[in-house]
PDB file of C-alpha atoms in Angstrom:
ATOM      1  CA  UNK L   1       0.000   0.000   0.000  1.00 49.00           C
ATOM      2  CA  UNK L   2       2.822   2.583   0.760  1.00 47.00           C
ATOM      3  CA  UNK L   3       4.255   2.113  -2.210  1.00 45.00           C
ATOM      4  CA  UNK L   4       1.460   2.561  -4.898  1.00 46.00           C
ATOM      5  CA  UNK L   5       0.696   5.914  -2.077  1.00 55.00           C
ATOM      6  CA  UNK L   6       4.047   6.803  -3.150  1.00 56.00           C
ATOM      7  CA  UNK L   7       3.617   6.307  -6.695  1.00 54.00           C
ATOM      8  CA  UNK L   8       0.075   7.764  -6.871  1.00 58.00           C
ATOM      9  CA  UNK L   9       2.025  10.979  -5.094  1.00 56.00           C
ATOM     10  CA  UNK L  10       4.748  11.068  -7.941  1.00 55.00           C
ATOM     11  CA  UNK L  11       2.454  10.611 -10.811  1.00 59.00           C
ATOM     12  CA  UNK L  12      -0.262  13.735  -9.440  1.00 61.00           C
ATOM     13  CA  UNK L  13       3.345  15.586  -9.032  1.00 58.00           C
ATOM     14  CA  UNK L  14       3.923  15.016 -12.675  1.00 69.00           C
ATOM     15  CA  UNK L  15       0.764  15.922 -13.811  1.00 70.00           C
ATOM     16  CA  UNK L  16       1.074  19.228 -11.914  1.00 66.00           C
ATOM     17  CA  UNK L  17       4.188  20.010 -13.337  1.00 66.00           C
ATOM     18  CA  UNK L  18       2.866  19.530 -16.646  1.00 64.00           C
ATOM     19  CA  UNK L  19       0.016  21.516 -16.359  1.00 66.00           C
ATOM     20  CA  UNK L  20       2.178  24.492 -14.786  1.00 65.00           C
ATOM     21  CA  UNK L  21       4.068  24.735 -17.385  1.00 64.00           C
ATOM     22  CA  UNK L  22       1.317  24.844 -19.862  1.00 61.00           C
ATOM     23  CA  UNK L  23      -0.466  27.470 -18.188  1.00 63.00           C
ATOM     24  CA  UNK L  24       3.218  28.995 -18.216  1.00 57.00           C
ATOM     25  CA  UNK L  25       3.227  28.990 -22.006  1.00 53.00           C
ATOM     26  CA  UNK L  26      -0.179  30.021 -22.509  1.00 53.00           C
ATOM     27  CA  UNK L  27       0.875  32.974 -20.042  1.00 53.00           C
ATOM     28  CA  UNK L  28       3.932  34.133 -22.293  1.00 50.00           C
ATOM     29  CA  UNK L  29       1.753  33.471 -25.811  1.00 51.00           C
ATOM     30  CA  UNK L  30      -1.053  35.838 -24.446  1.00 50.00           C
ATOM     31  CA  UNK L  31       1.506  38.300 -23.280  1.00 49.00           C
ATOM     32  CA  UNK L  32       3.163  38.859 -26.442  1.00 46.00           C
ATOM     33  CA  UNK L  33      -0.152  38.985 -28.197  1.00 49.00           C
ATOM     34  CA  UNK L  34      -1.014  42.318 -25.701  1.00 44.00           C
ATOM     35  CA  UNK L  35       2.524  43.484 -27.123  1.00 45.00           C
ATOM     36  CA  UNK L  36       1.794  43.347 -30.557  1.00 46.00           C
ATOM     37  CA  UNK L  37      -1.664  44.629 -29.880  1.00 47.00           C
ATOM     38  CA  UNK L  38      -0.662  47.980 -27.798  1.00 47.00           C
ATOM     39  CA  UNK L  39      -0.128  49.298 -31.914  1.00 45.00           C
ATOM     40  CA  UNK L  40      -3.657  48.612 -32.609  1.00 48.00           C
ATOM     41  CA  UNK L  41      -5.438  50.081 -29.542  1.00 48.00           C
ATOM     42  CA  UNK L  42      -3.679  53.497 -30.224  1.00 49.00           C
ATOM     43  CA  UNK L  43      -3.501  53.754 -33.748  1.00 54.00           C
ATOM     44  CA  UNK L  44      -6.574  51.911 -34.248  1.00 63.00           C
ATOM     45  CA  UNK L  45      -4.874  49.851 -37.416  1.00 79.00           C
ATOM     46  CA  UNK L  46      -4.588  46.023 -37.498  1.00 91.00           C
ATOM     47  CA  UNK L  47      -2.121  43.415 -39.008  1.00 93.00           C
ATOM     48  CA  UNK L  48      -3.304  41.360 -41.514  1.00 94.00           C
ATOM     49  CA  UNK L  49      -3.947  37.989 -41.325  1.00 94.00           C
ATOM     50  CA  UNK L  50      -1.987  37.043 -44.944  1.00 96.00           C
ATOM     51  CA  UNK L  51       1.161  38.987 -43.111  1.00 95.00           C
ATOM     52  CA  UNK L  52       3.975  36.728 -41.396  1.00 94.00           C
ATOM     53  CA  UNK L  53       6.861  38.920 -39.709  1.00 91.00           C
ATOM     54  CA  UNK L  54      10.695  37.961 -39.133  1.00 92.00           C
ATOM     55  CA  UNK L  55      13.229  40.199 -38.184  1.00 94.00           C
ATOM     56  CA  UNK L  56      16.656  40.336 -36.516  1.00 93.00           C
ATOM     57  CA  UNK L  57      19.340  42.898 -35.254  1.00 94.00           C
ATOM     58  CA  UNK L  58      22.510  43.269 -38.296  1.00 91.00           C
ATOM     59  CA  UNK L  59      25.036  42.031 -35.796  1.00 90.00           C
ATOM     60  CA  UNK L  60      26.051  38.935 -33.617  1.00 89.00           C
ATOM     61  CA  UNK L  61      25.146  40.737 -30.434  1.00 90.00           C
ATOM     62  CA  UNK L  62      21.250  39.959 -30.361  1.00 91.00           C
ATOM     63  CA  UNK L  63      21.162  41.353 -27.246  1.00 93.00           C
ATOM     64  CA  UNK L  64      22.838  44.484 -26.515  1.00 93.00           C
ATOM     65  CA  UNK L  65      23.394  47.712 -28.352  1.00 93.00           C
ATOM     66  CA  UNK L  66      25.663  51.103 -27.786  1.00 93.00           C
ATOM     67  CA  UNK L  67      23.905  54.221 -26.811  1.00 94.00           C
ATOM     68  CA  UNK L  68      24.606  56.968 -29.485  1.00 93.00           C
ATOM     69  CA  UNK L  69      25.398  54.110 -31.827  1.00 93.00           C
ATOM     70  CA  UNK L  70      23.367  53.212 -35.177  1.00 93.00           C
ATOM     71  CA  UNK L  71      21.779  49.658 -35.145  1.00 94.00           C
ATOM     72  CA  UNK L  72      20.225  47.709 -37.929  1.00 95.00           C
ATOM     73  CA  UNK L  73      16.795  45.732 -37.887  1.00 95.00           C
ATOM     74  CA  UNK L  74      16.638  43.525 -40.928  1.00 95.00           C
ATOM     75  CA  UNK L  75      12.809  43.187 -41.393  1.00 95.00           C
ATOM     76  CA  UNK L  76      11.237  40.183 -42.960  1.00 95.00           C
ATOM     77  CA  UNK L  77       7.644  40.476 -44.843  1.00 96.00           C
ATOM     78  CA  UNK L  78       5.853  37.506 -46.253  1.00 96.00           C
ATOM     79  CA  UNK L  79       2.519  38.156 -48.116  1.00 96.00           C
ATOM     80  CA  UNK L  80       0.829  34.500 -47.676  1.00 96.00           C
ATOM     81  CA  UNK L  81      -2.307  35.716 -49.002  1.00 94.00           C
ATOM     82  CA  UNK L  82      -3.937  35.672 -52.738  1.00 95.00           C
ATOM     83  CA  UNK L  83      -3.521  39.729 -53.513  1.00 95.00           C
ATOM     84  CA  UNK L  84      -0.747  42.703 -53.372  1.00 97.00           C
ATOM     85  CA  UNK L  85       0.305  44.835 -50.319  1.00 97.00           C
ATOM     86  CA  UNK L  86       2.201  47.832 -50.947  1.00 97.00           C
ATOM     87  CA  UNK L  87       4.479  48.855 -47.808  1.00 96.00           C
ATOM     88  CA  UNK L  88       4.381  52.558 -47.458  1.00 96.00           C
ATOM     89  CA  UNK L  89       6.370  53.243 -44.548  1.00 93.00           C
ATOM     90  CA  UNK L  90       9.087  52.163 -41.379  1.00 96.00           C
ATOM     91  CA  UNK L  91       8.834  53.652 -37.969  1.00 95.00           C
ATOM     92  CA  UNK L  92      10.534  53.042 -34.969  1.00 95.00           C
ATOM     93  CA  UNK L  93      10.538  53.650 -31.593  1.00 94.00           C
ATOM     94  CA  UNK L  94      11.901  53.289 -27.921  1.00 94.00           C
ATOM     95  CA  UNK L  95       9.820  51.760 -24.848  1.00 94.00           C
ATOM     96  CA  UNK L  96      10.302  51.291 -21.179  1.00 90.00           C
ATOM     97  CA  UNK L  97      10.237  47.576 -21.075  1.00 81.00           C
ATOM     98  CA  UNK L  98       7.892  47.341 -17.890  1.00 81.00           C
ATOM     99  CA  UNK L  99       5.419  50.061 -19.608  1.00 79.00           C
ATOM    100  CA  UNK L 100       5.160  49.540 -23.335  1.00 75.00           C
ATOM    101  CA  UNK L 101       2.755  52.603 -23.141  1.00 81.00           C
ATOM    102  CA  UNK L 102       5.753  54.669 -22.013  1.00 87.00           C
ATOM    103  CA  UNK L 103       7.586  55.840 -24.910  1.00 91.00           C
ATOM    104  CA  UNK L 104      11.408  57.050 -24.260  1.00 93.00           C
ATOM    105  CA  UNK L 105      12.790  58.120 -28.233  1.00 95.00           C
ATOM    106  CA  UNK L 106      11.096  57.850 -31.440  1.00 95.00           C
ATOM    107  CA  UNK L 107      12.954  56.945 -34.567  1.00 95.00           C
ATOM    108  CA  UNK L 108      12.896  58.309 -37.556  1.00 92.00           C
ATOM    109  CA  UNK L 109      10.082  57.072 -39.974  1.00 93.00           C
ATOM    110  CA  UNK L 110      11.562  55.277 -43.726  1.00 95.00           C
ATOM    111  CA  UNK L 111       9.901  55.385 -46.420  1.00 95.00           C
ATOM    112  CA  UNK L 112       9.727  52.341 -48.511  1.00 94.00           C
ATOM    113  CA  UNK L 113       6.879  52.110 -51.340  1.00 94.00           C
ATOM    114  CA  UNK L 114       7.420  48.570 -52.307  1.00 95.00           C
ATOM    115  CA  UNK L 115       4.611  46.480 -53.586  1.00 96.00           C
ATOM    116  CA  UNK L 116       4.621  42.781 -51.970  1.00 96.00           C
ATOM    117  CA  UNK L 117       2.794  39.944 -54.241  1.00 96.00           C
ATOM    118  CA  UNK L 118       1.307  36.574 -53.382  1.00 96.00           C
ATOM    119  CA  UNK L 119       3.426  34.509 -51.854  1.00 94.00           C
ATOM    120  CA  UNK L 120       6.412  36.798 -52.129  1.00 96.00           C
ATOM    121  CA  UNK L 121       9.173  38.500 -49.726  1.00 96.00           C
ATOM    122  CA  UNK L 122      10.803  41.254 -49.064  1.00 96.00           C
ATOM    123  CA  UNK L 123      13.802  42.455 -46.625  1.00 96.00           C
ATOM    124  CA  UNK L 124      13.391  46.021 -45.716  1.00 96.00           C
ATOM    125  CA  UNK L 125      16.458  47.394 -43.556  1.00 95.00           C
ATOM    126  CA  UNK L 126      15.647  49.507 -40.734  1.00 96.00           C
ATOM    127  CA  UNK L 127      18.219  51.648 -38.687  1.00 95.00           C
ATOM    128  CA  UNK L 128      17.790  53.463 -35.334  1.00 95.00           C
ATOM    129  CA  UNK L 129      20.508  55.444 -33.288  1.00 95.00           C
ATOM    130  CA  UNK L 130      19.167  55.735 -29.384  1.00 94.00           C
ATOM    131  CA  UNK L 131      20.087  58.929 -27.634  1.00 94.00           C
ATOM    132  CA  UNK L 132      23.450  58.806 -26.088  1.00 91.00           C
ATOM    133  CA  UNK L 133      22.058  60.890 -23.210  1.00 92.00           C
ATOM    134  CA  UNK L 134      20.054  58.364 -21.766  1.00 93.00           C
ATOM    135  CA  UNK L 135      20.373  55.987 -18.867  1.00 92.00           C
ATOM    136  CA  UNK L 136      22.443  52.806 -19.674  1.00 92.00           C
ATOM    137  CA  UNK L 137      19.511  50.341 -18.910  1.00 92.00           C
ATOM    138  CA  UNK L 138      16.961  47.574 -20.612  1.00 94.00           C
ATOM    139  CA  UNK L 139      14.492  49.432 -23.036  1.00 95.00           C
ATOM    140  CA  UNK L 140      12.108  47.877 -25.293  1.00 94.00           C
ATOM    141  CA  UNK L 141      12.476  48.665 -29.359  1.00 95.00           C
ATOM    142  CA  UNK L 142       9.792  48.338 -31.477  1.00 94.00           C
ATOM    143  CA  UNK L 143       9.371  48.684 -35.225  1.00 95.00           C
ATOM    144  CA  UNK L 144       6.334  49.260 -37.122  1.00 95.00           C
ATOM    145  CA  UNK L 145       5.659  48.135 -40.493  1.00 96.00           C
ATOM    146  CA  UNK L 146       2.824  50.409 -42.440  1.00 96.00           C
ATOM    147  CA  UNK L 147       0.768  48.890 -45.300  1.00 97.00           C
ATOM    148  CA  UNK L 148      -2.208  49.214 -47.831  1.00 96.00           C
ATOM    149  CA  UNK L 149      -3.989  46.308 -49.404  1.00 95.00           C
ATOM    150  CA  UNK L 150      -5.623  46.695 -52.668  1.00 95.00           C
ATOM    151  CA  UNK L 151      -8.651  48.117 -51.317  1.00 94.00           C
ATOM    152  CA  UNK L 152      -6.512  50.942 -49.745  1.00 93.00           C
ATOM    153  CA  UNK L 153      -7.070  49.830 -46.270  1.00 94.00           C
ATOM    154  CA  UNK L 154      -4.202  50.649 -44.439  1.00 94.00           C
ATOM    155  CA  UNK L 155      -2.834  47.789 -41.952  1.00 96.00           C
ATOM    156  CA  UNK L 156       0.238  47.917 -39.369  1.00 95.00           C
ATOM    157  CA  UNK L 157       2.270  45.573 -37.756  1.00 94.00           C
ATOM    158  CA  UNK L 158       5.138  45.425 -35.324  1.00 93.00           C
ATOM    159  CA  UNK L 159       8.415  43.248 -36.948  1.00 93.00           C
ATOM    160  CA  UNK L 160      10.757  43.412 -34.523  1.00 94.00           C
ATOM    161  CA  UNK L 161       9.686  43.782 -30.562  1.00 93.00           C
ATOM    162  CA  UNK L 162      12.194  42.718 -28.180  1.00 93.00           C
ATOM    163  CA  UNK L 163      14.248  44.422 -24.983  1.00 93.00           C
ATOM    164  CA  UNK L 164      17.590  44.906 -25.281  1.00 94.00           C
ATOM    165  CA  UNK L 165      20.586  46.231 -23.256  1.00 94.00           C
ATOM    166  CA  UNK L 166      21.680  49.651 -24.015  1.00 94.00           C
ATOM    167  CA  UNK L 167      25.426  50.362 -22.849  1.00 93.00           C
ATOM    168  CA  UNK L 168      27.370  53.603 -22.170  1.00 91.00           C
ATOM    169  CA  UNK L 169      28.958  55.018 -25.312  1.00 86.00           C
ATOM    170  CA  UNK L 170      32.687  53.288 -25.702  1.00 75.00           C
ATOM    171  CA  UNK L 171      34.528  56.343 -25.396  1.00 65.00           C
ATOM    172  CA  UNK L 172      32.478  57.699 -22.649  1.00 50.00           C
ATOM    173  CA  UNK L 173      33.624  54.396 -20.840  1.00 48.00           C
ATOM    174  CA  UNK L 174      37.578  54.617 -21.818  1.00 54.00           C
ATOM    175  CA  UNK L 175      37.370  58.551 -20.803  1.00 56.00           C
ATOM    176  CA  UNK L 176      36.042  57.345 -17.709  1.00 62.00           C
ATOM    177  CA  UNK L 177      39.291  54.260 -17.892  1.00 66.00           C
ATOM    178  CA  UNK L 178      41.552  56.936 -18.314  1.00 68.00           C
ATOM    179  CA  UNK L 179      40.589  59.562 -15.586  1.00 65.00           C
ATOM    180  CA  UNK L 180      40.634  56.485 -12.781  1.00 73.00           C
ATOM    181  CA  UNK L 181      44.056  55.910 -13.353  1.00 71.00           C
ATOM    182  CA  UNK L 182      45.015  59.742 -13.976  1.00 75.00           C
ATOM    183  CA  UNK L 183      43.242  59.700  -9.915  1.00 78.00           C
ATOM    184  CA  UNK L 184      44.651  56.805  -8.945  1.00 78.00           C
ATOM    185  CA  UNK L 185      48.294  57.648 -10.488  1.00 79.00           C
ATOM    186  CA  UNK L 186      47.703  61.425  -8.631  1.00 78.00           C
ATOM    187  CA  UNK L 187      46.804  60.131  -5.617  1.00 79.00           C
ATOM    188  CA  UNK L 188      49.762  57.544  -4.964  1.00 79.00           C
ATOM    189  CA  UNK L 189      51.804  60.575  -5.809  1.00 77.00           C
ATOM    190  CA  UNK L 190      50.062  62.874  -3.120  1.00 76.00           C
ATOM    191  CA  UNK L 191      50.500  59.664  -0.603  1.00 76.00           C
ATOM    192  CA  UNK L 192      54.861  59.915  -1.917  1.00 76.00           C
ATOM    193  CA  UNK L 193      54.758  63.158  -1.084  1.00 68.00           C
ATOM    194  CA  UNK L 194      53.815  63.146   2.034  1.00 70.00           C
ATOM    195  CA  UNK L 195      55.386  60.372   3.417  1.00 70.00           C
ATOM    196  CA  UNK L 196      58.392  62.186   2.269  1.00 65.00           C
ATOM    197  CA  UNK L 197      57.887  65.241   3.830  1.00 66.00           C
ATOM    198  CA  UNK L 198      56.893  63.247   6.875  1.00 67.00           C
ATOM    199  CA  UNK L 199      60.739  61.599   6.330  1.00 64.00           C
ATOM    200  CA  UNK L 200      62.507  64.709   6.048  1.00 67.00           C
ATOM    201  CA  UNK L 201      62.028  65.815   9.756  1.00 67.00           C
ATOM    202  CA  UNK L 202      63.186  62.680  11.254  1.00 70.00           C
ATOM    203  CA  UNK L 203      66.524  61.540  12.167  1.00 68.00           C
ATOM    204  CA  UNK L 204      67.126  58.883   9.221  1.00 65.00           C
ATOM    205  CA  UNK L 205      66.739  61.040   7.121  1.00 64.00           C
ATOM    206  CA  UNK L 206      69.667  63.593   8.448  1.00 64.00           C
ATOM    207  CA  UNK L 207      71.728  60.642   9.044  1.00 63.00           C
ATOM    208  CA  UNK L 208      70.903  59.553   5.394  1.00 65.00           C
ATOM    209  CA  UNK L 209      71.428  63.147   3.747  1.00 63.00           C
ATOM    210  CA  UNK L 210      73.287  65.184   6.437  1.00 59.00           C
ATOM    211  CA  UNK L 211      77.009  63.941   4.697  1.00 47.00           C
ATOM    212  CA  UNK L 212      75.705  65.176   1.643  1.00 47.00           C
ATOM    213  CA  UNK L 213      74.508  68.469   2.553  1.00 47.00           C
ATOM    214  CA  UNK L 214      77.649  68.835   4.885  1.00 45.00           C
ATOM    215  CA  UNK L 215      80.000  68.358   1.945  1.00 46.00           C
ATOM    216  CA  UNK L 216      78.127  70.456  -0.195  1.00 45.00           C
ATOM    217  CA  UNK L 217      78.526  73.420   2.372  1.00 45.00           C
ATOM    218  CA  UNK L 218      82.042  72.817   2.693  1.00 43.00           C
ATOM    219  CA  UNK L 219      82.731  72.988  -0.931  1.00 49.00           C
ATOM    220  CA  UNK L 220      81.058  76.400  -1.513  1.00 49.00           C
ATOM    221  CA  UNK L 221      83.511  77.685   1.065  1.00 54.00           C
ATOM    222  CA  UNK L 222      86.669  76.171  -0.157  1.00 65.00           C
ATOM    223  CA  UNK L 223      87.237  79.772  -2.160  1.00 67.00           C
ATOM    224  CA  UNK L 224      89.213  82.435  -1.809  1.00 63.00           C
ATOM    225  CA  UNK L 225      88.649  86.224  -3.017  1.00 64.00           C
ATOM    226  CA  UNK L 226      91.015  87.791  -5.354  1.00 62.00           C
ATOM    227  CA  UNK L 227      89.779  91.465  -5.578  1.00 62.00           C
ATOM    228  CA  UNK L 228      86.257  92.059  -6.023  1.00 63.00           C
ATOM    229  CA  UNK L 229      85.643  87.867  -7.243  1.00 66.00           C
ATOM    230  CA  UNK L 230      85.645  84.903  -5.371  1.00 67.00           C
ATOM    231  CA  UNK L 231      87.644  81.762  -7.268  1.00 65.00           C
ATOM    232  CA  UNK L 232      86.316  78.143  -6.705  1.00 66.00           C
ATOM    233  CA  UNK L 233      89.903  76.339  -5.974  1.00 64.00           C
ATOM    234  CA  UNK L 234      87.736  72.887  -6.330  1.00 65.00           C
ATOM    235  CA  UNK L 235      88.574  73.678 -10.345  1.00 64.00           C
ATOM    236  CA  UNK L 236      92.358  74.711 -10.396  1.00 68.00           C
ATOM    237  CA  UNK L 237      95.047  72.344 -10.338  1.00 69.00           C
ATOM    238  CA  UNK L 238      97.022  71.784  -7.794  1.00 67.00           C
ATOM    239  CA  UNK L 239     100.231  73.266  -9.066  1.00 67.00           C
ATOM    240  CA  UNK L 240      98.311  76.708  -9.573  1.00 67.00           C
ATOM    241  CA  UNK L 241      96.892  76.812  -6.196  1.00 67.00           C
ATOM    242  CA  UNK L 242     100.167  77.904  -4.397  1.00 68.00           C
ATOM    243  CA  UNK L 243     100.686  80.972  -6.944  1.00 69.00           C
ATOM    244  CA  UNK L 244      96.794  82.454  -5.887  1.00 65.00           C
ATOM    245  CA  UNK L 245      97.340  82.008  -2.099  1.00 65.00           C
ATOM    246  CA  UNK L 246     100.969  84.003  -2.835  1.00 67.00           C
ATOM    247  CA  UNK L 247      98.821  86.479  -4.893  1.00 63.00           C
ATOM    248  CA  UNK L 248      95.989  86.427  -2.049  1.00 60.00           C
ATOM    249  CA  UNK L 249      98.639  87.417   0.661  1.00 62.00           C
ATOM    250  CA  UNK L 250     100.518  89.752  -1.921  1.00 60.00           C
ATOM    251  CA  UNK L 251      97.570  91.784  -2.627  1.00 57.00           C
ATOM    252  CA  UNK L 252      96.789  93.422   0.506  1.00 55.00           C
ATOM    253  CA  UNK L 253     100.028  94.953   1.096  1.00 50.00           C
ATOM    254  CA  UNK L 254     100.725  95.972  -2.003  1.00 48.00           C
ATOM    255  CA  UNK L 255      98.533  99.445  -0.776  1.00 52.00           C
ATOM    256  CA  UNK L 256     101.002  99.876   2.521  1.00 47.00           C
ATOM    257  CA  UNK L 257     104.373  99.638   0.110  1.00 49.00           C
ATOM    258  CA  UNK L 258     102.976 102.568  -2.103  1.00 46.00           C
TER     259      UNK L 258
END
């Protein structure tokens, strides 16, 4: 008995599962259908039914974009139906991905004029540049497609509807790269500083630099003064030493004998 209990238990645990994650899916389907339908409700155009959409960012990165730098939708547009569209226009635009309803940028609309037949396709190319000014965050981008039938009946759907990660501008970031270790470098040379000046008053460092400064003293007053100028005997030969000290002693008597 305890074990079909404990196989009863496993299979209703199954079954749950499974229908979680059907509810799940059905969750996700009839959210993206309110996505594609927030066009509709404010324009008050429709996508038609003969109409299948593709699309796809021009680059490997599916997922993230620069600010401030151009991006390319390539735009897919299938006519499954028995008559013509002709595809009058491209619009874009930029959403807050929690609030579709919330619209950050708009693109620039593109002009196309291209006539779709039965069972035909065309690849319309679509680029966008968001604002370098804004936030480096997730925002939605959506792109419209605008269309007439042969009836004139203008239709609209959205291609491409998908969030994406906006980055800072590249040389924003290496600016920023550049002044951290300009800081960095400035401040290890504020800390040198004053660990040296903290040095300077203590007694390793006059034991360290005292000889020096001592020697350098005593050279600047191994001269002697022949008139009005002062001679450096560090730079005269020995042999020519003996003649200025005679001409140093020489010179003040030479007064007294006139």
């Amino acid at each position: 008995m305890k074990y079909f209990g404990a196989k009863r238990f496993v299979l209703l645990f199954i079954i749950g599962a499974l229908l979680l994650s059907l509810s799940l899916a059905f969750a996700q389907e009839e959210e993206q259908d309110i996505k594609e339908s927030v066009l509709e409700e404010e324009s008050g155009l429709i996508s038609s039914p003969d109409v299948v959409a593709f699309s796809q960012l021009s680059q490997d990165n599916q997922n993230t974009v620069e600010l401030g730098k151009e991006a390319e939708v390539i735009l897919g547009f299938l006519n499954t139906g028995d008559l013509p569209f002709h595809v009058q226009y491209i619009r874009g635009y930029l959403v807050v991905n929690m609030d579709q309803t919330y619209t950050v940028q708009n693109f620039t609309g593109v002009p196309q004029n291209v006539t779709v037949g039965p069972e035909e396709t065309a690849t319309f190319s679509y680029k966008f540049v968001a604002d370098r000014n804004l936030d480096a965050r997730d925002y939605t981008v959506m792109v419209d497609v605008y269309y007439l039938n042969v009836d004139n009946d203008t239709f609209a759907t959205t291609f491409y509807n998908k969030t994406l990660q906006f980055t800072e501008p590249q040389e924003a970031a290496d600016f920023e790269t550049v002044f951290s270790y300009v800081s960095l470098v400035g401040m290890l040379g504020l800390l040198a500083f004053g660990g040296w000046y903290l040095f300077k008053s203590t007694p390793q460092y006059k034991k360290l630099f005292g000889a020096a400064t001592t020697t350098s003293t005593a050279t600047s007053e191994n001269t002697i003064k022949i008139g009005k100028k002062e001679v450096n005997l560090d730079w005269i030969p020995k042999e020519h030493r003996k003649m200025l000290e005679k001409k140093k002693t020489a010179s003040p008597s030479t007064p007294s004998d006139k």
